[in-house]
Tab-separated table of C-alpha atoms in Angstrom:
chain	number	residue	atom	x	y	z
M	1	MET	CA	-29.627	21.432	-0.491
M	2	MET	CA	-28.882	21.012	-4.190
M	3	PHE	CA	-25.931	21.000	-6.561
M	4	ARG	CA	-24.955	20.389	-10.172
M	5	VAL	CA	-21.636	18.866	-11.167
M	6	ASP	CA	-20.013	17.059	-14.083
M	7	ARG	CA	-20.759	13.309	-14.070
M	8	ASP	CA	-17.125	12.134	-14.437
M	9	VAL	CA	-15.908	14.418	-11.648
M	10	LEU	CA	-18.668	13.293	-9.291
M	11	ALA	CA	-18.313	9.581	-10.110
M	12	GLU	CA	-14.561	9.649	-9.439
M	13	ALA	CA	-14.973	11.533	-6.158
M	14	VAL	CA	-17.781	9.257	-4.940
M	15	ALA	CA	-15.836	6.106	-5.873
M	16	TRP	CA	-12.741	7.366	-4.032
M	17	THR	CA	-14.719	8.215	-0.886
M	18	ALA	CA	-16.723	4.973	-0.970
M	19	ARG	CA	-13.591	2.810	-0.991
M	20	SER	CA	-13.067	3.533	2.716
M	21	LEU	CA	-16.621	2.668	3.767
M	22	PRO	CA	-16.915	-0.528	5.842
M	23	ALA	CA	-18.383	-3.569	4.078
M	24	ARG	CA	-20.088	-4.626	7.311
M	25	PRO	CA	-20.611	-1.461	9.388
M	26	SER	CA	-21.003	-1.828	13.151
M	27	VAL	CA	-23.924	0.625	12.968
M	28	PRO	CA	-25.965	1.268	9.795
M	29	VAL	CA	-25.162	4.976	9.649
M	30	LEU	CA	-21.465	4.211	8.968
M	31	ALA	CA	-22.488	2.850	5.546
M	32	GLY	CA	-23.485	6.397	4.669
M	33	MET	CA	-21.605	9.009	2.670
M	34	ARG	CA	-21.902	12.587	3.858
M	35	LEU	CA	-22.389	15.228	1.155
M	36	GLU	CA	-22.118	18.880	2.149
M	37	VAL	CA	-22.465	21.958	-0.015
M	38	THR	CA	-20.641	24.823	1.685
M	39	GLU	CA	-21.371	28.552	1.599
M	40	ASP	CA	-18.496	29.076	-0.864
M	41	THR	CA	-20.077	26.599	-3.334
M	42	GLN	CA	-17.848	23.627	-2.647
M	43	LEU	CA	-19.023	20.035	-2.390
M	44	LYS	CA	-17.418	17.916	0.323
M	45	LEU	CA	-17.925	14.150	0.210
M	46	SER	CA	-16.782	12.198	3.259
M	47	GLY	CA	-16.816	8.775	4.863
M	48	PHE	CA	-15.621	7.539	8.263
M	49	ASP	CA	-15.673	4.199	10.112
M	50	TYR	CA	-13.851	5.331	13.294
M	51	GLU	CA	-10.583	3.930	11.900
M	52	VAL	CA	-10.177	5.508	8.459
M	53	SER	CA	-11.649	8.784	7.226
M	54	ALA	CA	-11.769	10.082	3.662
M	55	GLU	CA	-12.867	13.455	2.332
M	56	VAL	CA	-12.709	14.991	-1.128
M	57	THR	CA	-13.564	18.573	-2.045
M	58	LEU	CA	-14.987	19.624	-5.419
M	59	GLU	CA	-15.645	23.069	-6.865
M	60	LEU	CA	-19.259	23.549	-7.986
M	61	GLN	CA	-20.714	25.817	-10.648
M	62	THR	CA	-23.997	26.029	-8.778
M	63	GLY	CA	-25.283	24.795	-5.440
M	64	GLU	CA	-27.351	25.588	-2.368
M	65	PRO	CA	-25.746	24.960	1.047
M	66	GLY	CA	-26.832	21.953	3.042
M	67	VAL	CA	-25.904	18.468	4.252
M	68	VAL	CA	-27.273	15.045	3.369
M	69	LEU	CA	-26.304	11.456	4.230
M	70	VAL	CA	-27.035	8.642	1.752
M	71	SER	CA	-25.882	5.075	1.188
M	72	GLY	CA	-22.304	5.437	-0.044
M	73	ARG	CA	-21.994	2.212	-2.012
M	74	LEU	CA	-25.357	2.697	-3.715
M	75	LEU	CA	-24.431	6.258	-4.686
M	76	ALA	CA	-21.129	4.962	-6.095
M	77	GLU	CA	-22.922	2.353	-8.214
M	78	ILE	CA	-25.415	4.929	-9.472
M	79	THR	CA	-22.886	7.628	-10.389
M	80	ARG	CA	-20.709	5.072	-12.169
M	81	ALA	CA	-23.666	4.039	-14.336
M	82	LEU	CA	-24.920	7.528	-15.219
M	83	PRO	CA	-24.623	8.897	-18.771
M	84	ALA	CA	-21.961	11.500	-19.586
M	85	GLN	CA	-24.073	14.551	-18.733
M	86	PRO	CA	-24.261	17.000	-15.817
M	87	VAL	CA	-25.644	15.498	-12.604
M	88	ASP	CA	-28.184	17.271	-10.382
M	89	LEU	CA	-28.804	16.231	-6.781
M	90	VAL	CA	-31.695	17.793	-4.878
M	91	VAL	CA	-32.825	16.972	-1.351
M	92	GLU	CA	-36.603	16.751	-1.048
M	93	GLY	CA	-37.658	16.032	2.531
M	94	ALA	CA	-36.327	12.601	3.530
M	95	LYS	CA	-35.208	11.782	-0.001
M	96	ALA	CA	-32.366	12.763	-2.299
M	97	VAL	CA	-33.140	12.867	-5.999
M	98	VAL	CA	-30.310	12.304	-8.486
M	99	THR	CA	-31.034	13.357	-12.071
M	100	CYS	CA	-28.754	12.945	-15.084
M	101	GLY	CA	-30.179	13.255	-18.595
M	102	SER	CA	-33.328	11.141	-18.664
M	103	ALA	CA	-32.177	9.002	-15.701
M	104	ARG	CA	-33.683	9.726	-12.286
M	105	PHE	CA	-32.908	8.006	-8.978
M	106	THR	CA	-34.535	8.602	-5.601
M	107	LEU	CA	-32.449	7.692	-2.534
M	108	LEU	CA	-33.573	7.522	1.072
M	109	THR	CA	-31.531	9.778	3.320
M	110	MET	CA	-30.041	8.761	6.651
M	111	PRO	CA	-29.999	10.842	9.867
M	112	VAL	CA	-27.052	13.227	9.533
M	113	GLU	CA	-27.076	13.974	13.253
M	114	ASP	CA	-26.164	10.345	14.019
M	115	TYR	CA	-23.084	10.438	11.809
M	116	PRO	CA	-19.717	10.818	13.595
M	117	SER	CA	-17.620	13.922	13.009
M	118	LEU	CA	-14.499	13.391	10.948
M	119	PRO	CA	-11.284	13.601	12.995
M	120	ALA	CA	-9.254	16.775	12.692
M	121	MET	CA	-6.228	16.513	10.446
M	122	PRO	CA	-2.993	16.205	12.488
M	123	PRO	CA	-0.300	18.903	12.039
M	124	ALA	CA	1.516	18.847	8.690
M	125	ALA	CA	4.959	17.226	8.875
M	126	GLY	CA	6.207	17.488	5.274
M	127	ARG	CA	5.616	16.416	1.689
M	128	VAL	CA	6.860	13.903	-0.837
M	129	GLY	CA	6.310	13.225	-4.541
M	130	SER	CA	3.097	11.220	-4.872
M	131	ASP	CA	4.430	8.755	-7.484
M	132	VAL	CA	7.634	8.120	-5.525
M	133	PHE	CA	5.713	7.590	-2.299
M	134	ALA	CA	3.157	5.266	-3.912
M	135	SER	CA	5.949	3.189	-5.449
M	136	ALA	CA	7.861	2.987	-2.146
M	137	VAL	CA	4.790	1.945	-0.168
M	138	GLY	CA	3.945	-0.700	-2.776
M	139	GLN	CA	7.445	-2.152	-2.535
M	140	VAL	CA	7.234	-2.465	1.252
M	141	ALA	CA	3.562	-3.316	1.857
M	142	VAL	CA	4.007	-6.565	-0.082
M	143	ALA	CA	5.880	-7.967	2.932
M	144	ALA	CA	3.305	-6.923	5.543
M	145	GLY	CA	1.527	-9.743	7.340
M	146	LYS	CA	-2.120	-10.650	6.719
M	147	ASP	CA	-2.746	-12.290	10.105
M	148	ASN	CA	-4.784	-9.873	12.234
M	149	THR	CA	-3.980	-11.844	15.385
M	150	LEU	CA	-0.491	-10.287	15.125
M	151	PRO	CA	-1.394	-6.615	14.488
M	152	MET	CA	2.175	-5.304	14.614
M	153	LEU	CA	3.104	-7.502	11.635
M	154	THR	CA	0.213	-6.196	9.515
M	155	GLY	CA	1.572	-2.657	9.496
M	156	VAL	CA	4.161	-0.618	7.662
M	157	ARG	CA	6.622	1.095	9.969
M	158	MET	CA	7.483	4.648	8.950
M	159	GLU	CA	10.617	6.128	10.482
M	160	ILE	CA	11.324	9.792	9.837
M	161	GLU	CA	14.763	11.271	10.514
M	162	GLY	CA	15.305	14.711	8.997
M	163	ASP	CA	14.925	14.494	5.221
M	164	THR	CA	14.900	10.662	5.125
M	165	VAL	CA	11.875	8.408	5.418
M	166	THR	CA	12.413	4.673	5.986
M	167	LEU	CA	9.538	2.274	5.399
M	168	ALA	CA	9.689	-1.315	6.666
M	169	ALA	CA	7.327	-4.293	6.862
M	170	THR	CA	7.698	-7.967	7.743
M	171	ASP	CA	5.534	-11.055	8.190
M	172	ARG	CA	8.442	-13.015	9.803
M	173	TYR	CA	9.258	-14.817	6.547
M	174	ARG	CA	10.450	-11.790	4.557
M	175	LEU	CA	11.318	-8.191	5.287
M	176	ALA	CA	11.091	-5.217	2.936
M	177	VAL	CA	12.891	-1.930	3.626
M	178	ARG	CA	12.814	1.213	1.479
M	179	GLU	CA	14.482	4.579	2.067
M	180	LEU	CA	13.441	7.761	0.288
M	181	LYS	CA	13.936	11.490	0.564
M	182	TRP	CA	11.178	13.940	1.381
M	183	GLN	CA	10.742	17.637	2.286
M	184	PRO	CA	10.114	17.943	6.030
M	185	ASP	CA	8.627	21.106	7.535
M	186	GLN	CA	11.206	20.854	10.342
M	187	VAL	CA	14.771	19.862	9.386
M	188	ASP	CA	15.373	18.053	12.690
M	189	ILE	CA	12.118	16.089	12.719
M	190	SER	CA	12.226	12.595	14.227
M	191	ALA	CA	9.120	10.420	14.333
M	192	ILE	CA	7.882	6.828	14.129
M	193	ALA	CA	4.451	5.709	12.951
M	194	MET	CA	3.037	2.199	12.548
M	195	ILE	CA	0.437	2.377	9.783
M	196	PRO	CA	-1.996	-0.429	8.846
M	197	GLY	CA	-0.403	-1.885	5.716
M	198	LYS	CA	-3.489	-2.470	3.576
M	199	THR	CA	-4.935	0.943	4.422
M	200	LEU	CA	-1.666	2.684	3.550
M	201	ALA	CA	-1.271	0.813	0.257
M	202	ASP	CA	-4.851	1.566	-0.804
M	203	THR	CA	-4.547	5.203	0.247
M	204	VAL	CA	-1.345	6.137	-1.562
M	205	LYS	CA	-2.420	4.490	-4.830
M	206	SER	CA	-5.457	6.771	-4.872
M	207	LEU	CA	-3.516	9.970	-4.115
M	208	THR	CA	-1.356	10.091	-7.268
M	209	THR	CA	-3.710	12.601	-8.924
M	210	GLY	CA	-1.724	15.372	-7.211
M	211	ALA	CA	2.002	15.946	-7.749
M	212	GLU	CA	2.771	15.753	-4.032
M	213	VAL	CA	1.369	14.096	-0.940
M	214	GLU	CA	1.393	16.077	2.281
M	215	ILE	CA	1.918	13.883	5.326
M	216	ALA	CA	0.340	15.007	8.600
M	217	LEU	CA	1.419	13.241	11.757
M	218	SER	CA	0.124	13.536	15.302
M	219	SER	CA	2.740	14.459	17.859
M	220	THR	CA	2.808	13.314	21.470
M	221	GLY	CA	0.162	15.156	23.409
M	222	GLY	CA	-1.106	16.861	20.275
M	223	THR	CA	-4.507	16.658	18.616
M	224	GLY	CA	-5.304	13.494	16.727
M	225	GLU	CA	-3.151	11.309	18.971
M	226	GLY	CA	-2.132	8.105	17.251
M	227	MET	CA	-3.163	9.252	13.795
M	228	ILE	CA	-1.608	9.979	10.418
M	229	GLY	CA	-3.118	11.978	7.570
M	230	PHE	CA	-2.427	12.326	3.850
M	231	LEU	CA	-3.517	15.201	1.597
M	232	SER	CA	-3.207	15.495	-2.163
M	233	GLY	CA	-5.200	17.033	-5.007
M	234	GLY	CA	-8.252	18.033	-2.942
M	235	ARG	CA	-8.349	14.659	-1.184
M	236	ARG	CA	-7.590	14.025	2.467
M	237	THR	CA	-7.593	10.817	4.427
M	238	THR	CA	-6.656	9.852	7.975
M	239	THR	CA	-6.105	6.532	9.695
M	240	ARG	CA	-5.474	5.494	13.254
M	241	LEU	CA	-2.027	4.116	13.962
M	242	LEU	CA	-1.127	0.694	15.307
M	243	ASP	CA	0.960	0.091	18.405
M	244	PRO	CA	4.512	1.179	17.464
M	245	GLU	CA	6.049	-2.108	18.663
M	246	PHE	CA	8.023	-3.711	15.806
M	247	PRO	CA	10.894	-6.211	15.463
M	248	LYS	CA	14.423	-4.758	15.535
M	249	TYR	CA	14.742	-5.352	11.822
M	250	ARG	CA	18.026	-3.579	11.105
M	251	SER	CA	19.980	-6.313	12.885
M	252	LEU	CA	18.415	-8.861	10.525
M	253	LEU	CA	19.946	-7.273	7.428
M	254	PRO	CA	23.323	-8.938	6.692
M	255	THR	CA	26.224	-6.700	5.711
M	256	GLU	CA	28.667	-9.379	4.524
M	257	PHE	CA	27.989	-12.019	1.891
M	258	SER	CA	29.656	-15.165	0.577
M	259	ALA	CA	28.060	-15.033	-2.877
M	260	ARG	CA	26.280	-12.711	-5.299
M	261	ALA	CA	24.095	-13.489	-8.314
M	262	GLU	CA	22.704	-11.142	-10.974
M	263	LEU	CA	20.226	-12.144	-13.666
M	264	GLY	CA	17.478	-10.662	-15.814
M	265	THR	CA	14.388	-10.014	-13.706
M	266	GLY	CA	11.856	-10.830	-16.419
M	267	ALA	CA	13.426	-14.164	-17.365
M	268	PHE	CA	13.842	-15.092	-13.688
M	269	VAL	CA	10.172	-14.321	-12.930
M	270	GLU	CA	8.917	-16.391	-15.866
M	271	ALA	CA	11.185	-19.326	-14.960
M	272	VAL	CA	10.056	-19.312	-11.320
M	273	LYS	CA	6.412	-19.216	-12.424
M	274	ARG	CA	6.904	-22.183	-14.762
M	275	VAL	CA	8.833	-24.309	-12.282
M	276	ALA	CA	6.358	-23.448	-9.493
M	277	LEU	CA	3.510	-25.028	-11.479
M	278	VAL	CA	4.471	-28.381	-9.962
M	279	ALA	CA	5.156	-27.007	-6.475
M	280	GLU	CA	2.535	-27.724	-3.854
M	281	ARG	CA	1.430	-24.786	-1.752
M	282	ASN	CA	4.065	-25.193	0.973
M	283	THR	CA	6.847	-26.795	-1.067
M	284	PRO	CA	9.763	-24.620	-2.174
M	285	VAL	CA	11.439	-23.803	-5.442
M	286	ARG	CA	15.078	-24.892	-5.210
M	287	LEU	CA	17.876	-22.816	-6.707
M	288	ALA	CA	21.392	-24.138	-7.349
M	289	PHE	CA	23.910	-21.401	-8.231
M	290	ARG	CA	27.232	-22.470	-9.718
M	291	GLY	CA	29.482	-21.146	-12.443
M	292	ASP	CA	27.518	-19.116	-14.935
M	293	GLU	CA	24.124	-20.740	-14.445
M	294	VAL	CA	21.349	-21.301	-11.935
M	295	VAL	CA	19.251	-24.469	-11.943
M	296	LEU	CA	15.650	-24.024	-10.770
M	297	GLU	CA	13.808	-27.133	-9.561
M	298	ALA	CA	10.504	-28.020	-7.930
M	299	GLY	CA	8.763	-31.259	-7.097
M	300	SER	CA	10.433	-34.479	-6.031
M	301	GLY	CA	10.010	-38.235	-5.659
M	302	ASP	CA	6.695	-39.508	-6.977
M	303	GLU	CA	5.367	-35.978	-7.625
M	304	ALA	CA	5.460	-33.962	-10.836
M	305	GLN	CA	8.852	-32.336	-11.308
M	306	ALA	CA	10.188	-29.312	-13.159
M	307	VAL	CA	13.708	-28.133	-13.979
M	308	GLU	CA	14.891	-25.009	-15.804
M	309	VAL	CA	18.351	-23.501	-16.288
M	310	LEU	CA	19.081	-19.780	-16.602
M	311	PRO	CA	22.332	-17.927	-17.310
M	312	VAL	CA	23.575	-15.882	-14.364
M	313	ASP	CA	26.407	-13.530	-13.456
M	314	PHE	CA	27.584	-15.319	-10.314
M	315	ASP	CA	30.436	-14.604	-7.969
M	316	GLY	CA	31.322	-16.477	-4.782
M	317	ASP	CA	30.836	-19.878	-3.173
M	318	GLU	CA	28.434	-22.290	-4.889
M	319	ILE	CA	25.125	-22.407	-3.058
M	320	ASN	CA	21.933	-24.495	-3.001
M	321	ILE	CA	19.018	-22.586	-1.510
M	322	ALA	CA	15.230	-22.874	-1.528
M	323	PHE	CA	12.452	-20.276	-1.219
M	324	ASN	CA	8.693	-20.055	-1.004
M	325	HIS	CA	7.990	-19.330	-4.669
M	326	GLN	CA	5.213	-16.802	-3.965
M	327	PHE	CA	7.438	-14.779	-1.626
M	328	LEU	CA	10.229	-14.854	-4.214
M	329	LEU	CA	7.898	-13.709	-7.004
M	330	GLU	CA	6.484	-10.882	-4.878
M	331	GLY	CA	10.009	-9.673	-4.133
M	332	LEU	CA	10.990	-9.803	-7.813
M	333	GLY	CA	7.855	-7.852	-8.656
M	334	ALA	CA	8.756	-5.165	-6.128
M	335	ILE	CA	12.392	-4.415	-7.053
M	336	ASP	CA	11.424	-2.295	-10.089
M	337	SER	CA	14.557	-3.167	-12.064
M	338	ASP	CA	15.522	-5.127	-15.177
M	339	VAL	CA	18.306	-6.803	-13.188
M	340	ALA	CA	17.705	-8.832	-10.025
M	341	ARG	CA	20.606	-9.044	-7.582
M	342	LEU	CA	20.617	-11.805	-4.938
M	343	GLN	CA	23.190	-11.841	-2.151
M	344	PHE	CA	23.751	-14.880	0.083
M	345	THR	CA	25.593	-15.814	3.269
M	346	THR	CA	24.645	-19.510	3.671
M	347	SER	CA	21.817	-21.732	2.424
M	348	THR	CA	20.093	-21.538	5.807
M	349	LYS	CA	20.370	-17.782	6.362
M	350	PRO	CA	18.296	-15.009	4.780
M	351	ALA	CA	19.161	-13.764	1.294
M	352	ILE	CA	18.884	-10.142	0.184
M	353	LEU	CA	17.130	-9.305	-3.081
M	354	THR	CA	17.710	-5.876	-4.613
M	355	GLY	CA	17.351	-4.299	-8.014
M	356	GLY	CA	20.067	-3.268	-10.454
M	357	LYS	CA	23.779	-3.018	-9.947
M	358	PRO	CA	25.075	-0.576	-7.324
M	359	VAL	CA	27.804	1.843	-8.335
M	360	ASP	CA	30.228	0.058	-6.025
M	361	ASN	CA	30.085	-2.631	-3.383
M	362	GLU	CA	29.841	-0.044	-0.611
M	363	THR	CA	26.570	1.422	-1.878
M	364	ILE	CA	23.502	0.289	0.048
M	365	PRO	CA	20.466	0.122	-2.277
M	366	ASP	CA	17.445	2.214	-1.310
M	367	TYR	CA	15.274	-0.936	-1.492
M	368	ARG	CA	16.100	-4.287	0.089
M	369	TYR	CA	13.924	-7.392	0.250
M	370	LEU	CA	15.132	-10.000	2.735
M	371	ILE	CA	13.710	-13.478	2.238
M	372	MET	CA	14.058	-16.447	4.561
M	373	PRO	CA	15.090	-19.715	2.896
M	374	ILE	CA	13.251	-22.991	3.435
M	375	ARG	CA	15.485	-25.710	4.838
M	376	LEU	CA	16.127	-28.530	2.419
M	377	SER	CA	15.781	-32.043	3.826
M	378	GLY	CA	18.990	-34.011	3.821
């Protein structure tokens, strides 16, 4: 087996494939990256750890068919460091020789026959703009839990009904929900998938090289049970799904509010960051909304204290409410708007954070970030 390919093209493809390789593989062979030159002079690079698979296909100018398995992370480090010249890879017995300009590396190969076969891609379900999808996933994944002892809270729930996709994630302290339109292959499609949050976020960020992302979803009784796949720009990746169990989140979203506040997102973010400098890890930032201003405070008693006042467009009953400052900042970072809109019921019930001003009060924003308040003592 041998091939020649442009250094930048190879380095990008190897780096993308290597990102899914396990840091601590259960068996050594899973640390490998499989390189295959096909009969039609294509190079396929793939990785698989039984949970997530990744494969990218490149067109070659020259190559001889064959398959080799080498250390994926080492190959990624090597290709990233190579000079900007064509790269040659030749398999010589139990070694793979990488040559680029005057640089030459010899890698030990691993037994290809011990490497697991990549799962088949599930049936295609539809497609969506890659930038829109990446943005939507980023907005929702921020609220996914990090505690692996509660797997259902570490995922992003994807609900598909016709031409609408709803993404939702929660860690019990906040909830993010985003709706977007897509192009389904079947107009009456209805499906639910629970996707590992970190895997989904990492995957979609790396698939924006193509204009669209094709989503492939396993159907009941079909091949690839419990699996979802994404294809874009010559790249394909699959991941196993989590148990579909998820909190009934729609009932948590309030529909009536006693107060509404709108203020500049950038100024709000900077003020929260400044005030939070004196907040201990589990102490809240307190917000007092009244008239045309909001007073931000943190710290109390014998501790360091901070106070800042911001102008606000406020309507409704005066309210004192407190939030985990990190959760609040992550929500403000996700709304993707110059104007932050907070809606309240009471100081002890969840608030809804959205971006911008809706056309009218009946319009439900496509992105909502629900955040639980922290009870104030006294």
